[in-house]
mmCIF file of C-alpha atoms in Angstrom:
data_model
loop_
_atom_site.group_PDB
_atom_site.id
_atom_site.type_symbol
_atom_site.label_atom_id
_atom_site.label_comp_id
_atom_site.label_asym_id
_atom_site.label_seq_id
_atom_site.Cartn_x
_atom_site.Cartn_y
_atom_site.Cartn_z
ATOM 1 C CA MET A 1 18.183 60.680 2.183
ATOM 2 C CA VAL A 2 17.033 57.389 0.721
ATOM 3 C CA ASP A 3 19.623 55.276 -1.196
ATOM 4 C CA PHE A 4 17.508 53.995 -4.116
ATOM 5 C CA LEU A 5 20.549 52.329 -5.713
ATOM 6 C CA GLY A 6 20.542 49.920 -2.695
ATOM 7 C CA TRP A 7 17.202 48.550 -3.592
ATOM 8 C CA PRO A 8 17.354 45.046 -4.736
ATOM 9 C CA VAL A 9 15.071 45.640 -7.871
ATOM 10 C CA LEU A 10 17.341 48.468 -9.083
ATOM 11 C CA ARG A 11 20.476 46.379 -8.578
ATOM 12 C CA GLN A 12 18.885 43.527 -10.417
ATOM 13 C CA VAL A 13 17.791 45.772 -13.444
ATOM 14 C CA THR A 14 21.079 47.813 -13.598
ATOM 15 C CA GLY A 15 23.587 45.130 -12.771
ATOM 16 C CA ARG A 16 24.890 41.871 -14.015
ATOM 17 C CA ASP A 17 22.416 39.712 -12.057
ATOM 18 C CA ARG A 18 19.396 40.163 -14.237
ATOM 19 C CA LEU A 19 17.632 37.132 -12.881
ATOM 20 C CA GLY A 20 17.879 38.185 -9.369
ATOM 21 C CA ARG A 21 19.581 34.998 -8.146
ATOM 22 C CA GLY A 22 22.831 36.239 -6.587
ATOM 23 C CA HIS A 23 24.191 39.745 -5.544
ATOM 24 C CA ALA A 24 21.132 41.660 -6.655
ATOM 25 C CA VAL A 25 19.063 40.121 -3.909
ATOM 26 C CA GLN A 26 21.606 40.088 -1.167
ATOM 27 C CA SER A 27 21.537 42.430 1.769
ATOM 28 C CA GLU A 28 24.381 43.196 4.134
ATOM 29 C CA ARG A 29 22.692 40.735 6.624
ATOM 30 C CA SER A 30 22.018 38.056 4.170
ATOM 31 C CA ARG A 31 25.786 38.064 2.898
ATOM 32 C CA THR A 32 26.798 36.954 6.428
ATOM 33 C CA LEU A 33 24.335 34.399 7.080
ATOM 34 C CA GLU A 34 25.334 30.671 6.965
ATOM 35 C CA PRO A 35 22.966 27.610 6.994
ATOM 36 C CA ARG A 36 22.204 25.728 10.258
ATOM 37 C CA THR A 37 23.450 22.756 8.466
ATOM 38 C CA VAL A 38 27.081 23.963 8.515
ATOM 39 C CA THR A 39 27.379 23.992 12.118
ATOM 40 C CA ALA A 40 25.826 20.532 12.694
ATOM 41 C CA ASP A 41 27.832 17.868 14.674
ATOM 42 C CA ARG A 42 26.434 15.092 12.643
ATOM 43 C CA VAL A 43 23.887 14.134 10.039
ATOM 44 C CA VAL A 44 21.450 11.262 10.561
ATOM 45 C CA ASP A 45 19.521 9.566 7.722
ATOM 46 C CA SER A 46 15.818 9.168 8.407
ATOM 47 C CA VAL A 47 12.523 8.829 6.754
ATOM 48 C CA CYS A 48 9.551 11.190 6.951
ATOM 49 C CA PRO A 49 6.838 10.079 9.215
ATOM 50 C CA TYR A 50 3.865 11.794 7.706
ATOM 51 C CA CYS A 51 2.656 9.435 4.989
ATOM 52 C CA ALA A 52 3.323 6.047 3.332
ATOM 53 C CA VAL A 53 5.462 7.585 0.469
ATOM 54 C CA GLY A 54 8.717 7.198 2.558
ATOM 55 C CA CYS A 55 10.616 10.244 1.570
ATOM 56 C CA ALA A 56 14.127 10.172 2.910
ATOM 57 C CA GLN A 57 15.363 12.877 5.288
ATOM 58 C CA LYS A 58 18.628 14.235 6.392
ATOM 59 C CA VAL A 59 18.427 15.147 10.133
ATOM 60 C CA PHE A 60 21.036 17.771 11.278
ATOM 61 C CA VAL A 61 22.026 17.464 14.829
ATOM 62 C CA LYS A 62 24.120 19.794 17.108
ATOM 63 C CA ASP A 63 24.660 19.289 20.585
ATOM 64 C CA GLU A 64 22.208 16.315 20.598
ATOM 65 C CA LYS A 65 19.451 18.542 19.287
ATOM 66 C CA VAL A 66 17.696 18.544 15.867
ATOM 67 C CA VAL A 67 18.587 21.991 14.195
ATOM 68 C CA GLN A 68 17.362 21.231 10.609
ATOM 69 C CA ILE A 69 15.529 18.566 8.697
ATOM 70 C CA GLU A 70 15.871 18.471 4.899
ATOM 71 C CA GLY A 71 15.158 15.968 2.179
ATOM 72 C CA SER A 72 17.750 13.545 0.964
ATOM 73 C CA PRO A 73 19.106 13.984 -2.516
ATOM 74 C CA ALA A 74 20.088 10.240 -2.439
ATOM 75 C CA SER A 75 16.415 9.213 -2.269
ATOM 76 C CA PRO A 76 15.017 7.716 -5.418
ATOM 77 C CA ILE A 77 11.546 8.455 -4.161
ATOM 78 C CA SER A 78 11.718 12.237 -3.552
ATOM 79 C CA ARG A 79 15.106 13.140 -4.923
ATOM 80 C CA GLY A 80 15.848 15.687 -2.159
ATOM 81 C CA ARG A 81 12.245 17.216 -2.024
ATOM 82 C CA LEU A 82 9.898 17.289 0.827
ATOM 83 C CA CYS A 83 6.129 18.187 0.782
ATOM 84 C CA PRO A 84 5.112 21.000 3.214
ATOM 85 C CA LYS A 85 4.331 18.435 5.928
ATOM 86 C CA GLY A 86 7.750 16.794 5.535
ATOM 87 C CA SER A 87 9.464 20.215 5.329
ATOM 88 C CA ALA A 88 7.769 21.135 8.725
ATOM 89 C CA SER A 89 8.647 17.768 10.421
ATOM 90 C CA LYS A 90 11.303 19.527 12.641
ATOM 91 C CA GLN A 91 8.401 20.661 14.723
ATOM 92 C CA LEU A 92 7.590 17.103 15.546
ATOM 93 C CA VAL A 93 10.645 16.926 17.796
ATOM 94 C CA THR A 94 11.458 20.474 18.739
ATOM 95 C CA SER A 95 7.928 22.028 19.370
ATOM 96 C CA ALA A 96 7.439 23.242 22.943
ATOM 97 C CA THR A 97 3.896 21.849 22.853
ATOM 98 C CA ARG A 98 4.845 18.358 21.891
ATOM 99 C CA VAL A 99 3.486 15.858 24.342
ATOM 100 C CA THR A 100 6.333 13.681 25.636
ATOM 101 C CA GLN A 101 4.522 11.729 28.391
ATOM 102 C CA VAL A 102 1.605 9.379 28.379
ATOM 103 C CA ARG A 103 -1.404 11.272 29.310
ATOM 104 C CA TYR A 104 -4.520 9.472 30.651
ATOM 105 C CA ARG A 105 -8.029 10.779 31.684
ATOM 106 C CA ARG A 106 -9.923 8.174 33.724
ATOM 107 C CA PRO A 107 -13.641 7.564 32.992
ATOM 108 C CA PHE A 108 -15.865 10.516 34.112
ATOM 109 C CA ALA A 109 -12.712 12.520 35.325
ATOM 110 C CA THR A 110 -12.249 16.085 34.348
ATOM 111 C CA GLU A 111 -8.400 16.128 34.534
ATOM 112 C CA TRP A 112 -5.479 14.389 32.665
ATOM 113 C CA GLU A 113 -2.842 12.588 34.722
ATOM 114 C CA ASP A 114 0.652 11.463 33.655
ATOM 115 C CA LEU A 115 1.496 7.688 33.559
ATOM 116 C CA ASP A 116 4.735 5.929 33.145
ATOM 117 C CA LEU A 117 4.969 3.928 29.949
ATOM 118 C CA ASP A 118 4.961 0.520 31.645
ATOM 119 C CA THR A 119 1.760 1.343 33.448
ATOM 120 C CA ALA A 120 0.089 2.455 30.280
ATOM 121 C CA MET A 121 1.159 -0.597 28.335
ATOM 122 C CA ASP A 122 -0.061 -2.808 31.058
ATOM 123 C CA MET A 123 -3.489 -1.015 30.984
ATOM 124 C CA ILE A 124 -3.753 -1.499 27.209
ATOM 125 C CA ALA A 125 -2.794 -5.090 27.333
ATOM 126 C CA ASP A 126 -5.371 -5.951 30.158
ATOM 127 C CA ARG A 127 -8.091 -4.247 28.127
ATOM 128 C CA VAL A 128 -7.183 -6.017 24.901
ATOM 129 C CA ILE A 129 -7.133 -9.514 26.822
ATOM 130 C CA LYS A 130 -10.460 -8.628 28.562
ATOM 131 C CA THR A 131 -12.191 -7.467 25.374
ATOM 132 C CA ARG A 132 -10.876 -10.451 23.416
ATOM 133 C CA LYS A 133 -12.379 -12.830 26.012
ATOM 134 C CA GLU A 134 -15.703 -11.078 26.327
ATOM 135 C CA PHE A 135 -16.244 -10.898 22.634
ATOM 136 C CA TRP A 136 -14.738 -14.136 21.483
ATOM 137 C CA GLU A 137 -16.905 -16.084 19.029
ATOM 138 C CA TRP A 138 -16.096 -19.845 18.442
ATOM 139 C CA GLU A 139 -18.903 -20.158 15.831
ATOM 140 C CA ALA A 140 -21.763 -18.299 14.345
ATOM 141 C CA ASP A 141 -24.767 -19.741 12.478
ATOM 142 C CA GLY A 142 -23.218 -23.286 12.640
ATOM 143 C CA ASN A 143 -19.975 -22.080 11.112
ATOM 144 C CA ARG A 144 -16.677 -22.130 12.792
ATOM 145 C CA THR A 145 -15.463 -18.570 13.192
ATOM 146 C CA ARG A 146 -12.841 -18.233 15.864
ATOM 147 C CA ARG A 147 -12.887 -14.470 15.901
ATOM 148 C CA THR A 148 -13.619 -11.534 18.212
ATOM 149 C CA MET A 149 -15.983 -8.586 17.151
ATOM 150 C CA GLY A 150 -14.909 -6.504 19.926
ATOM 151 C CA ILE A 151 -11.624 -5.313 18.458
ATOM 152 C CA ALA A 152 -11.194 -3.396 15.225
ATOM 153 C CA SER A 153 -8.278 -1.483 13.662
ATOM 154 C CA LEU A 154 -8.204 1.704 11.436
ATOM 155 C CA GLY A 155 -4.584 2.548 10.565
ATOM 156 C CA GLY A 156 -3.733 6.107 9.883
ATOM 157 C CA ALA A 157 -2.358 7.651 6.638
ATOM 158 C CA THR A 158 1.094 8.004 8.281
ATOM 159 C CA LEU A 159 1.605 4.238 8.348
ATOM 160 C CA ASP A 160 3.864 2.827 5.587
ATOM 161 C CA ASN A 161 3.260 -0.507 3.959
ATOM 162 C CA GLU A 162 5.402 -2.307 6.386
ATOM 163 C CA GLU A 163 3.579 -1.010 9.357
ATOM 164 C CA ASN A 164 0.214 -1.746 7.887
ATOM 165 C CA TYR A 165 1.380 -5.293 7.123
ATOM 166 C CA LEU A 166 2.533 -5.772 10.831
ATOM 167 C CA MET A 167 -0.766 -4.177 12.141
ATOM 168 C CA LYS A 168 -2.779 -6.733 9.855
ATOM 169 C CA LYS A 169 -0.725 -9.601 11.194
ATOM 170 C CA LEU A 170 -1.091 -8.571 14.816
ATOM 171 C CA TYR A 171 -4.853 -8.037 14.871
ATOM 172 C CA THR A 172 -5.471 -11.129 12.680
ATOM 173 C CA ALA A 173 -3.466 -13.099 15.336
ATOM 174 C CA MET A 174 -5.727 -11.621 18.054
ATOM 175 C CA GLY A 175 -8.762 -12.817 16.082
ATOM 176 C CA ALA A 176 -10.051 -9.444 14.833
ATOM 177 C CA ILE A 177 -11.621 -9.271 11.480
ATOM 178 C CA GLN A 178 -12.436 -5.610 11.156
ATOM 179 C CA ILE A 179 -9.027 -4.206 9.987
ATOM 180 C CA GLU A 180 -8.727 -1.210 7.561
ATOM 181 C CA ASN A 181 -6.355 1.403 6.904
ATOM 182 C CA GLN A 182 -6.253 4.826 5.148
ATOM 183 C CA ALA A 183 -3.376 3.853 2.892
ATOM 184 C CA ARG A 184 -5.841 2.288 0.398
ATOM 185 C CA ILE A 185 -8.667 4.762 0.781
#
């Protein structure tokens, strides 16, 4: 026999919880649940990495693993709210498919290989220096230019103003003039 009085809609209509925000919508299981945030060892303040807005986040950590990420109510920007991307940012650090090593595929190769970070950084530095030297232009059409046309930068939408500022300074110091970011597009 089916217990119709146990249905949430009937409990809501016939009980004191007319708006369905409390007892009417709880099941036996949901009454015993407790949030992951209760068992956290510590809470770390952070900033959402997805866009330049800079919504503050509270990262709940248990046994040195992220168990929950929520918006911080102390933030004057987001007042504790996160967009769908920010709400899903826990997956950035906990996803089983997250790449945690430098992956490199050599020219004309068909397979990826793992590199240690120092090797990858040295490879990047060597290529930047080589490209800068190869495409360096002291002057063009009789005008002093002191620039390289072989290096350009297009910053992503996840960079905030400070990061874009540093990128602009770095590439300008290297002599690049083709510097853009999605933050202003």
